[in-house]
PDB file of N, CA and C in Angstrom:
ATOM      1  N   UNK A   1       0.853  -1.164   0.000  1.00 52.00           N
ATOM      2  CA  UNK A   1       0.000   0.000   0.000  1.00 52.00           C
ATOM      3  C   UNK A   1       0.899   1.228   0.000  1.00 52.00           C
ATOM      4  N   UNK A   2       0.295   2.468  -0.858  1.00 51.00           N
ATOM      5  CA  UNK A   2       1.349   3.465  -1.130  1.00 51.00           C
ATOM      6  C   UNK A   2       0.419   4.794  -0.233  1.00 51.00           C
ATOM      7  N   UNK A   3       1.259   5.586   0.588  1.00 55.00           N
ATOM      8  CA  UNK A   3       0.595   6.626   1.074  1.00 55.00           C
ATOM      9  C   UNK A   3       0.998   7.514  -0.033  1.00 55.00           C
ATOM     10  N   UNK A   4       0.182   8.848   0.268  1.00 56.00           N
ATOM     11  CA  UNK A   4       0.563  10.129  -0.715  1.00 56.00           C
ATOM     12  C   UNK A   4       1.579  10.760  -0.590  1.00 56.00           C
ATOM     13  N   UNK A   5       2.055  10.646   0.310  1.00 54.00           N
ATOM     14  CA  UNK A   5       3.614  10.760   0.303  1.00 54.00           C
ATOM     15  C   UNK A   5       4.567   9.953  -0.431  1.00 54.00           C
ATOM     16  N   UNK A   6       4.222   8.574  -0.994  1.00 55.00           N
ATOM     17  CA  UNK A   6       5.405   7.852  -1.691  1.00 55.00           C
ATOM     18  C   UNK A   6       5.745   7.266  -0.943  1.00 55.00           C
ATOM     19  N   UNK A   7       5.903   6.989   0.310  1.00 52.00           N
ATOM     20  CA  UNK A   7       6.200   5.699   1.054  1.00 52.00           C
ATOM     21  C   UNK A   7       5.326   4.632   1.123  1.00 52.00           C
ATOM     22  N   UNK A   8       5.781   3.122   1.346  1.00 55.00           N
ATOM     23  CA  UNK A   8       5.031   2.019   1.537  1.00 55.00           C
ATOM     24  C   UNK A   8       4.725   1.687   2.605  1.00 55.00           C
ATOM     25  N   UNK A   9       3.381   1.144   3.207  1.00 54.00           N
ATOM     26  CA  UNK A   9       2.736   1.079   4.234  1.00 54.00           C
ATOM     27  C   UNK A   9       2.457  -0.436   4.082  1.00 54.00           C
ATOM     28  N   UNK A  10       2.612  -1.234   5.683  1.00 54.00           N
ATOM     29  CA  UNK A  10       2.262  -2.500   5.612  1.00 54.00           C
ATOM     30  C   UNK A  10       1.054  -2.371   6.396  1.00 54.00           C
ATOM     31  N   UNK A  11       0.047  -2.965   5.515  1.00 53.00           N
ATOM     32  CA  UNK A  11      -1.332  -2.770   6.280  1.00 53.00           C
ATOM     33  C   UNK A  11      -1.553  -3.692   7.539  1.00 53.00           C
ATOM     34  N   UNK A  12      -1.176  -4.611   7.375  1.00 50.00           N
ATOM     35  CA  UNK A  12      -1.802  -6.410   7.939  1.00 50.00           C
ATOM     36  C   UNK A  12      -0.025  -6.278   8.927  1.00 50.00           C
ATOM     37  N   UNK A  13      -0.566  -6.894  10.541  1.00 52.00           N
ATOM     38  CA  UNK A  13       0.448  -6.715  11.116  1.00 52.00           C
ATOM     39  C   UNK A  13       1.183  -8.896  11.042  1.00 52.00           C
ATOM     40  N   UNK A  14       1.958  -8.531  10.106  1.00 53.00           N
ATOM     41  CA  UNK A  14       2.139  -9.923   9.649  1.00 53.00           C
ATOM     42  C   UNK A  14       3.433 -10.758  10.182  1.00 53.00           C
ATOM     43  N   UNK A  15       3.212 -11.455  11.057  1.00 51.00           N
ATOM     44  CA  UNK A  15       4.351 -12.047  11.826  1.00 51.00           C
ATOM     45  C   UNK A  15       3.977 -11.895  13.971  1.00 51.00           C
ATOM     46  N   UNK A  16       3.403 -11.245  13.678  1.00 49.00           N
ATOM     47  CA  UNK A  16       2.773 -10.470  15.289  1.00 49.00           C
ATOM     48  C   UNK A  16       2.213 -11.397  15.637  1.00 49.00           C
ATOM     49  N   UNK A  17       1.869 -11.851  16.797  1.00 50.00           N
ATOM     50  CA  UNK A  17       1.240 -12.953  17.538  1.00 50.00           C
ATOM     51  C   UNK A  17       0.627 -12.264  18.693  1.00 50.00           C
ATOM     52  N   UNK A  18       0.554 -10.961  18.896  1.00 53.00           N
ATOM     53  CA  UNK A  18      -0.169 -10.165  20.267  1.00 53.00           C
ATOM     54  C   UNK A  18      -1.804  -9.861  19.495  1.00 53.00           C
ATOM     55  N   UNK A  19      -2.951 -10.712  20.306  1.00 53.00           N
ATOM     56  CA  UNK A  19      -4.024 -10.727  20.360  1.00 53.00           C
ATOM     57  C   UNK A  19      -4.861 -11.167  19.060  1.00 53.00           C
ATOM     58  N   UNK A  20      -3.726 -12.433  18.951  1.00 54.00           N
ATOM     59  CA  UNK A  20      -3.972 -13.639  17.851  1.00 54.00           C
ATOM     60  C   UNK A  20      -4.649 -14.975  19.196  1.00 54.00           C
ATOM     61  N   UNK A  21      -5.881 -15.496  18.554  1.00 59.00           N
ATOM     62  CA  UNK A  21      -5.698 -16.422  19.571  1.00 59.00           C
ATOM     63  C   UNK A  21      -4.866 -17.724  19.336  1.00 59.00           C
ATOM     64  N   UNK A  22      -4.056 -17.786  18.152  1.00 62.00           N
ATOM     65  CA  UNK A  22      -2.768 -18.863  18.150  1.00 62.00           C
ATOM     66  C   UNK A  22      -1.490 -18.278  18.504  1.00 62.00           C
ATOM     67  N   UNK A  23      -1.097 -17.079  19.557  1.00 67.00           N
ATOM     68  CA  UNK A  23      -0.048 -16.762  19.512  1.00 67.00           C
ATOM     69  C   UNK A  23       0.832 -17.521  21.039  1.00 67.00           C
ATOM     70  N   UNK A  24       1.637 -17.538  20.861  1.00 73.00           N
ATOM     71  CA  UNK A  24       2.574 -18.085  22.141  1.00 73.00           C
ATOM     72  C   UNK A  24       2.011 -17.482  23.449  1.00 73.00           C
ATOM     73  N   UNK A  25       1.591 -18.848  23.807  1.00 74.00           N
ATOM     74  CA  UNK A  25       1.789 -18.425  25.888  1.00 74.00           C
ATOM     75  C   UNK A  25       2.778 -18.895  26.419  1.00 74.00           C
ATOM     76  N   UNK A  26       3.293 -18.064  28.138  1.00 72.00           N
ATOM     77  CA  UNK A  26       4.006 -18.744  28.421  1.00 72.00           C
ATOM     78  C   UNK A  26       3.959 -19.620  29.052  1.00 72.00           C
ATOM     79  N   UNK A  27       4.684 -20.557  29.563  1.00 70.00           N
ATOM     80  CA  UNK A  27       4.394 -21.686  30.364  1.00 70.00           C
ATOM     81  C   UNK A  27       4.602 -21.543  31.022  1.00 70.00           C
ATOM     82  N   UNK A  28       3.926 -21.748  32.099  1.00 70.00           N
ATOM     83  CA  UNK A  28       4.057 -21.998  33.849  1.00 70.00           C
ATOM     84  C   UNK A  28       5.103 -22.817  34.650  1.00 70.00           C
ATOM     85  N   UNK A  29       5.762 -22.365  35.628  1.00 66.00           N
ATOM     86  CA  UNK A  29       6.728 -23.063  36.428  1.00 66.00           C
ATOM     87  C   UNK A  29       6.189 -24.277  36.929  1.00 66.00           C
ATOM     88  N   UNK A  30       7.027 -25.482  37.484  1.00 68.00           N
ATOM     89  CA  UNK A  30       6.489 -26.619  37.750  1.00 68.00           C
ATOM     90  C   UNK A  30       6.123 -26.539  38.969  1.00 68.00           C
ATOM     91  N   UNK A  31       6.976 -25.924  39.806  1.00 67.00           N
ATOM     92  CA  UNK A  31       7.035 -25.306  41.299  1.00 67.00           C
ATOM     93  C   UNK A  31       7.124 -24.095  41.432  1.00 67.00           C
ATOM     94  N   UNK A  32       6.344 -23.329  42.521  1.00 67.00           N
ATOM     95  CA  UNK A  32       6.010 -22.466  42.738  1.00 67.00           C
ATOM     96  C   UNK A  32       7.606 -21.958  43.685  1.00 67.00           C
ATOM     97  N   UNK A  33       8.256 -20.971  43.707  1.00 63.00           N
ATOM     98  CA  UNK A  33       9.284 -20.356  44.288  1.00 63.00           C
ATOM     99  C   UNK A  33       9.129 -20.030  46.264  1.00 63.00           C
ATOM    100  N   UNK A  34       9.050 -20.760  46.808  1.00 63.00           N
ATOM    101  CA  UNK A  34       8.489 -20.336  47.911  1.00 63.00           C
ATOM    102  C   UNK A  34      10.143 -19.775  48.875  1.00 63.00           C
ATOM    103  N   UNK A  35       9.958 -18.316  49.515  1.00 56.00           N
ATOM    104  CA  UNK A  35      10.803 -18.291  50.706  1.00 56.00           C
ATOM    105  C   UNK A  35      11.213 -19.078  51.577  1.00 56.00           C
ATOM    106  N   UNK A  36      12.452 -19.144  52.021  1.00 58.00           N
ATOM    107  CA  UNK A  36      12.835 -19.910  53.326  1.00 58.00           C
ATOM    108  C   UNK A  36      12.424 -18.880  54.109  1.00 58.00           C
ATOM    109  N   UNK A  37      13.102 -17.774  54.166  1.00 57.00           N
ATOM    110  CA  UNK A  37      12.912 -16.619  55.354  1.00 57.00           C
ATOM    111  C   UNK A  37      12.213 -15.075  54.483  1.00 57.00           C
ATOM    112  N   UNK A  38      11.422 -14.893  55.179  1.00 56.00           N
ATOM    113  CA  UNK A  38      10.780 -13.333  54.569  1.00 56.00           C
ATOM    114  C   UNK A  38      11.562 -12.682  54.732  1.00 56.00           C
ATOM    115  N   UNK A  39      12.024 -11.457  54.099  1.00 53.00           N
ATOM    116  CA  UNK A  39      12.560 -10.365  54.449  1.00 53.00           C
ATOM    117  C   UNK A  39      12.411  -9.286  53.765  1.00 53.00           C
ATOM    118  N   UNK A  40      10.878  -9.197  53.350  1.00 56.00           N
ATOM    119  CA  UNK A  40       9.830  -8.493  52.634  1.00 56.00           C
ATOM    120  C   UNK A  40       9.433  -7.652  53.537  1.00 56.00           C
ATOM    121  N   UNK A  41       9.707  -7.473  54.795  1.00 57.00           N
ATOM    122  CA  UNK A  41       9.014  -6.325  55.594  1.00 57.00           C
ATOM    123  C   UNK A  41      10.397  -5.350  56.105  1.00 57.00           C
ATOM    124  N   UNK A  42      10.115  -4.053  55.675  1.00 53.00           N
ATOM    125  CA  UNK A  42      10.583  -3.138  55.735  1.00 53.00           C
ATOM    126  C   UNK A  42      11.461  -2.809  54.328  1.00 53.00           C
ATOM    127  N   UNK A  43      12.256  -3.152  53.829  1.00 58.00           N
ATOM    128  CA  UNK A  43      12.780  -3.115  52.179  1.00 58.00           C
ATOM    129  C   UNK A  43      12.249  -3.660  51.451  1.00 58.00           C
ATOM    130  N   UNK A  44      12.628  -3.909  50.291  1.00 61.00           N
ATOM    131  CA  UNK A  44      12.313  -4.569  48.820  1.00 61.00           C
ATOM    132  C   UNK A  44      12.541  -5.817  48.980  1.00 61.00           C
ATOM    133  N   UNK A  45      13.219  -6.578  50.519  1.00 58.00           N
ATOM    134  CA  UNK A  45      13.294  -8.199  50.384  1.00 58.00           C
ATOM    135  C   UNK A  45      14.558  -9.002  49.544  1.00 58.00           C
ATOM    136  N   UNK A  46      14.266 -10.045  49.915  1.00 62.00           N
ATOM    137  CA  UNK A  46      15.285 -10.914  48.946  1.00 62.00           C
ATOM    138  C   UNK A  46      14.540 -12.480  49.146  1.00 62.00           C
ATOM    139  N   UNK A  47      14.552 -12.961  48.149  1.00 66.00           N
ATOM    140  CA  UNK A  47      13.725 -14.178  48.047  1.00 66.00           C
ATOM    141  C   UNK A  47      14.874 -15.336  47.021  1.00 66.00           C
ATOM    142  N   UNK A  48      14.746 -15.910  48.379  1.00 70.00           N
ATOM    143  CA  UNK A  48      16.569 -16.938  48.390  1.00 70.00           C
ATOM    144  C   UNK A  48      15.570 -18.256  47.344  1.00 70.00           C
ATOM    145  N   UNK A  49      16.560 -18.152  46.010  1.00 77.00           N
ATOM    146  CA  UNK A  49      16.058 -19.225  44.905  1.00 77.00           C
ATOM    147  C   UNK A  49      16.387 -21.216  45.511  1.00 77.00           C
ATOM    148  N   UNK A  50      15.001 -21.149  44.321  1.00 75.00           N
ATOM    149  CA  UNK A  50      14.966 -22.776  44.779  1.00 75.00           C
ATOM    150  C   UNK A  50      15.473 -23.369  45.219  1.00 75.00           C
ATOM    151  N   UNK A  51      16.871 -23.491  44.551  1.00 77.00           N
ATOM    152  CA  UNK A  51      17.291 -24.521  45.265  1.00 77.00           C
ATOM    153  C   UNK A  51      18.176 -24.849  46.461  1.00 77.00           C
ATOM    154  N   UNK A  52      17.448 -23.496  47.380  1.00 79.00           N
ATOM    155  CA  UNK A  52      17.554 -22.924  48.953  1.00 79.00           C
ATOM    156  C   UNK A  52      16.889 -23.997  49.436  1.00 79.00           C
ATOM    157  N   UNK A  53      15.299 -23.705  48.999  1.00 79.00           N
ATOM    158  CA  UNK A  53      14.099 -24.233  49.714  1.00 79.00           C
ATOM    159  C   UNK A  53      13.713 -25.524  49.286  1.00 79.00           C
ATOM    160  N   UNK A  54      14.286 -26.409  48.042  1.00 82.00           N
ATOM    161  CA  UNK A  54      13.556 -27.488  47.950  1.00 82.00           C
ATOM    162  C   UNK A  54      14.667 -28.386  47.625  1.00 82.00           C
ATOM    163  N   UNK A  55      14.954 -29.464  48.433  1.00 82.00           N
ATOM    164  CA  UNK A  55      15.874 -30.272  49.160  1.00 82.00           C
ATOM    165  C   UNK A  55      15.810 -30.991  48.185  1.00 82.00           C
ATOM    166  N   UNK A  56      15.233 -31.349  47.131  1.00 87.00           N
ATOM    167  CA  UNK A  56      15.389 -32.588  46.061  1.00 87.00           C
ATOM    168  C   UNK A  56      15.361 -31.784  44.582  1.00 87.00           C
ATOM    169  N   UNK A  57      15.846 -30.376  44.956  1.00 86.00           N
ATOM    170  CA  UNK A  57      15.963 -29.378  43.325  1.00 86.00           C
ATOM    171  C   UNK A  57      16.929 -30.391  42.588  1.00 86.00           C
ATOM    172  N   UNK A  58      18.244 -30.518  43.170  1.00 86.00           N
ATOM    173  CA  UNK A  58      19.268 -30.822  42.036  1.00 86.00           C
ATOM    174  C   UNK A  58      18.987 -32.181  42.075  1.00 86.00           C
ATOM    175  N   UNK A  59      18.109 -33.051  42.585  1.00 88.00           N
ATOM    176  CA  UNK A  59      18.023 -34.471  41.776  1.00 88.00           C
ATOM    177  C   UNK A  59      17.062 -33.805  40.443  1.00 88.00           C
ATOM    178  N   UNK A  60      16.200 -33.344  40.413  1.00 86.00           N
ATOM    179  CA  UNK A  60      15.857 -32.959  39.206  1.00 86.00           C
ATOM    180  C   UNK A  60      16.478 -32.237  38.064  1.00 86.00           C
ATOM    181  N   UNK A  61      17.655 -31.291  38.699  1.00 86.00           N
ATOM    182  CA  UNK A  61      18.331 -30.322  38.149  1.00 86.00           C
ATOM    183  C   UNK A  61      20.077 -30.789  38.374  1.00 86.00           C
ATOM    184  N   UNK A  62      20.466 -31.466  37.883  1.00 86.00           N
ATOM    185  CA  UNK A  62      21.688 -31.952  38.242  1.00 86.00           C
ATOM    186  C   UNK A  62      23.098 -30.703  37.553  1.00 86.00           C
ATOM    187  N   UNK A  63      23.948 -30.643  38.584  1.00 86.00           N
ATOM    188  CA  UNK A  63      24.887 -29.710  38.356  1.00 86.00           C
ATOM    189  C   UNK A  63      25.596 -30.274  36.959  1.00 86.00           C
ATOM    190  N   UNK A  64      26.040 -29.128  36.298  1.00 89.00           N
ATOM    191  CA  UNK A  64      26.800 -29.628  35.000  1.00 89.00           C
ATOM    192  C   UNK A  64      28.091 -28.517  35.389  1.00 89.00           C
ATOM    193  N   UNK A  65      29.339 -29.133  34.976  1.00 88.00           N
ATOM    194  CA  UNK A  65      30.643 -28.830  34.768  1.00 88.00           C
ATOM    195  C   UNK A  65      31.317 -28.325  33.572  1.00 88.00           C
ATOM    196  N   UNK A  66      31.628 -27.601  32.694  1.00 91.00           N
ATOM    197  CA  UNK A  66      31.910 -27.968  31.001  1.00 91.00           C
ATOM    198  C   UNK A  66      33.402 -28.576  31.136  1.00 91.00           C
ATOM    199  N   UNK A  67      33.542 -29.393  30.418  1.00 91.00           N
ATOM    200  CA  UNK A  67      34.860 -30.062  30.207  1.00 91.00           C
ATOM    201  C   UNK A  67      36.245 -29.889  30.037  1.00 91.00           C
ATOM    202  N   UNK A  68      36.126 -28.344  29.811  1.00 92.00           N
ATOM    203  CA  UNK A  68      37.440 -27.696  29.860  1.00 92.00           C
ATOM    204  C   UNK A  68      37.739 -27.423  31.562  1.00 92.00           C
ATOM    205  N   UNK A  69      36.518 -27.049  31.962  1.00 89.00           N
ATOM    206  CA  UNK A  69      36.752 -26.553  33.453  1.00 89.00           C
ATOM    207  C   UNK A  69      37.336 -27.688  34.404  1.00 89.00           C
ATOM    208  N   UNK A  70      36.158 -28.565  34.374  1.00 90.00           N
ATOM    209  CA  UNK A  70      36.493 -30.030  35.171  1.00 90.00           C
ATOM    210  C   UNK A  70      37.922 -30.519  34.665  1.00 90.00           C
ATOM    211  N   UNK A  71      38.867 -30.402  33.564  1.00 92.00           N
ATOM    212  CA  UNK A  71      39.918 -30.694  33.237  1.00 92.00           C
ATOM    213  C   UNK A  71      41.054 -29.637  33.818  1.00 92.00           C
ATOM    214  N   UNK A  72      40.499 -28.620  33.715  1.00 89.00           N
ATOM    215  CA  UNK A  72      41.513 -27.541  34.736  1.00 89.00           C
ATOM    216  C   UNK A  72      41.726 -28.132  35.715  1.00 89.00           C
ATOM    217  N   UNK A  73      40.798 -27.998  36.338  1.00 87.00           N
ATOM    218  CA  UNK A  73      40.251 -28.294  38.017  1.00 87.00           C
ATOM    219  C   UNK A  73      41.106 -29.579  38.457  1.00 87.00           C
ATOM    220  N   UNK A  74      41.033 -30.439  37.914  1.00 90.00           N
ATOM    221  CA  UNK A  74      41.636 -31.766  38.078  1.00 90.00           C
ATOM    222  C   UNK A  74      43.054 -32.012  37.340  1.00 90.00           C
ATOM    223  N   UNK A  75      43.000 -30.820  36.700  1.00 93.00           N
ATOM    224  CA  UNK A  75      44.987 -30.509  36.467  1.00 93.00           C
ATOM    225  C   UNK A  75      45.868 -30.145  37.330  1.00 93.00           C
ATOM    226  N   UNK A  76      44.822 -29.136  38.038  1.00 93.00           N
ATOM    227  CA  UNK A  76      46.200 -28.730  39.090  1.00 93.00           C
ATOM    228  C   UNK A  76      46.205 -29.185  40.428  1.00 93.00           C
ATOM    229  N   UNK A  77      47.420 -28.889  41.135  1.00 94.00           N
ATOM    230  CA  UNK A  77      47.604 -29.855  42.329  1.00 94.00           C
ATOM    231  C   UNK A  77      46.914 -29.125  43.703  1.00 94.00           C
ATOM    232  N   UNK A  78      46.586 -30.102  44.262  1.00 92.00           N
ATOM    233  CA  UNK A  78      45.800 -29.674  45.619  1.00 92.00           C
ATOM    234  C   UNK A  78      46.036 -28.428  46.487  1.00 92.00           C
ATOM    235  N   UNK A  79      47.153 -28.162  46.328  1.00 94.00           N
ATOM    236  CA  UNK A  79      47.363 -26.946  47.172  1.00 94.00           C
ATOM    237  C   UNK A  79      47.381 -25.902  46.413  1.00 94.00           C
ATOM    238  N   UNK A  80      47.398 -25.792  44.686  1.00 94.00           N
ATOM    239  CA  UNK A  80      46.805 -24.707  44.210  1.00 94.00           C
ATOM    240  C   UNK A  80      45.345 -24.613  44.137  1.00 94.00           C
ATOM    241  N   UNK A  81      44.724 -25.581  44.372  1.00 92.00           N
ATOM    242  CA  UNK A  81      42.969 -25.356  44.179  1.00 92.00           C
ATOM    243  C   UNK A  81      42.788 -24.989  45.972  1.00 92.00           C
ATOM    244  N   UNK A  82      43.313 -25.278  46.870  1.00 94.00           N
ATOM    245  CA  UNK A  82      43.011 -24.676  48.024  1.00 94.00           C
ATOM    246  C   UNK A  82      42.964 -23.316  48.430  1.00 94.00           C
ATOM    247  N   UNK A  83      44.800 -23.021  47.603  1.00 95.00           N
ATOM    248  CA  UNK A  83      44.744 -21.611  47.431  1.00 95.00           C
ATOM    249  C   UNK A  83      43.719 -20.800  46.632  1.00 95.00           C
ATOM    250  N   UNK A  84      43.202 -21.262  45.522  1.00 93.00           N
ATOM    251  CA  UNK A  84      42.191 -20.276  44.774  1.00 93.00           C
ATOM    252  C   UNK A  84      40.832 -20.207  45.592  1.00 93.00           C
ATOM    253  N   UNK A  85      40.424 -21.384  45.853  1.00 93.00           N
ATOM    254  CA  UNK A  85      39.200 -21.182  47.088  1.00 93.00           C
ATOM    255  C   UNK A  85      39.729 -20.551  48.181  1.00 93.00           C
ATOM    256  N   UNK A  86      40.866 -20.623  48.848  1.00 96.00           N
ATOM    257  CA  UNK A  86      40.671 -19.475  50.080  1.00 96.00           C
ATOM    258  C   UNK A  86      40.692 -17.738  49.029  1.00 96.00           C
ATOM    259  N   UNK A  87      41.326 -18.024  48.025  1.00 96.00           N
ATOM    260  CA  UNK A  87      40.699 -16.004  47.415  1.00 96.00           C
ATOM    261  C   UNK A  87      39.630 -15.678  47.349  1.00 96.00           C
ATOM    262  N   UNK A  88      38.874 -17.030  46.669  1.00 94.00           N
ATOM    263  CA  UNK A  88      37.292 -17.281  46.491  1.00 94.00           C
ATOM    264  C   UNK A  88      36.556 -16.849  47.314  1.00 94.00           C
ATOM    265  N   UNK A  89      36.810 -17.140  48.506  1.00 95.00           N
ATOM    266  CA  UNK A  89      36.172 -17.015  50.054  1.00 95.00           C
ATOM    267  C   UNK A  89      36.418 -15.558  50.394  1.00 95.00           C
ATOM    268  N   UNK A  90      37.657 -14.965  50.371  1.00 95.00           N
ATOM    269  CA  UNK A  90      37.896 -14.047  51.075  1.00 95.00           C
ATOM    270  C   UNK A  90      37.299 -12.881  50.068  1.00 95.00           C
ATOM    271  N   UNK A  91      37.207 -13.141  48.849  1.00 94.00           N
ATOM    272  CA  UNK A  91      36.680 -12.353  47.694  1.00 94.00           C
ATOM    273  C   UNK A  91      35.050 -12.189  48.152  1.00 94.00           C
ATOM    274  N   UNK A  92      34.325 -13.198  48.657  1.00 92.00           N
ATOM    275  CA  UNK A  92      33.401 -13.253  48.768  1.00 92.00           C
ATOM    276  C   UNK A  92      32.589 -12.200  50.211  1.00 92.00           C
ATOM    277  N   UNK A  93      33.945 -12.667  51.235  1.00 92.00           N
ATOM    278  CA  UNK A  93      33.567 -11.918  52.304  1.00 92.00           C
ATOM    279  C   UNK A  93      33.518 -10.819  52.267  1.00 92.00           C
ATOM    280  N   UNK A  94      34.744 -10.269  51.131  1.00 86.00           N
ATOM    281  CA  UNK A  94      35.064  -8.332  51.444  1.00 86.00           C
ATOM    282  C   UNK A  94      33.581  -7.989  51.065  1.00 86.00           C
TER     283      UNK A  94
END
């Protein structure tokens, strides 16, 4: 479609899926996120993730490593991986 100006106009919003009734919903979580401890009263809170609160997350969700890392990790010798976790730690505390 041509306006009177000479530019082209797309009439039909084609590719759009907002207030199509075949357009994508999202899907719902399997579990609901529940707090260990509130700390919603008086600030904005902090709401400590799943797998705080539900004791059988990582049998469902099992930790993954990538293969370069786990090959680091198990390259070097024990008292350099002790040393990087105590920076780890102390990095963590400052």
């Amino acid at each position: 479609e041509q306006t009177a100006s000479g530019s082209i106009t797309q009439s039909s919003p084609v590719g759009s899926s907002a207030g199509t009734p075949g357009g994508r919903a999202k899907r719902q979580r399997e579990e609901q996120m529940t707090p260990i401890v509130d700390l919603s009263e008086g600030d904005d809170g902090f709401v400590l993730p799943a797998c705080l609160s539900n004791r059988k997350f990582f049998d469902k969700n099992p930790l993954q490593v990538p293969a370069s890392e786990k090959n680091y990790v198990l390259g070097v010798s024990s008292t350099a991986r002790q040393n990087q976790l105590n920076e780890d730690i102390a990095a963590v505390i400052r």
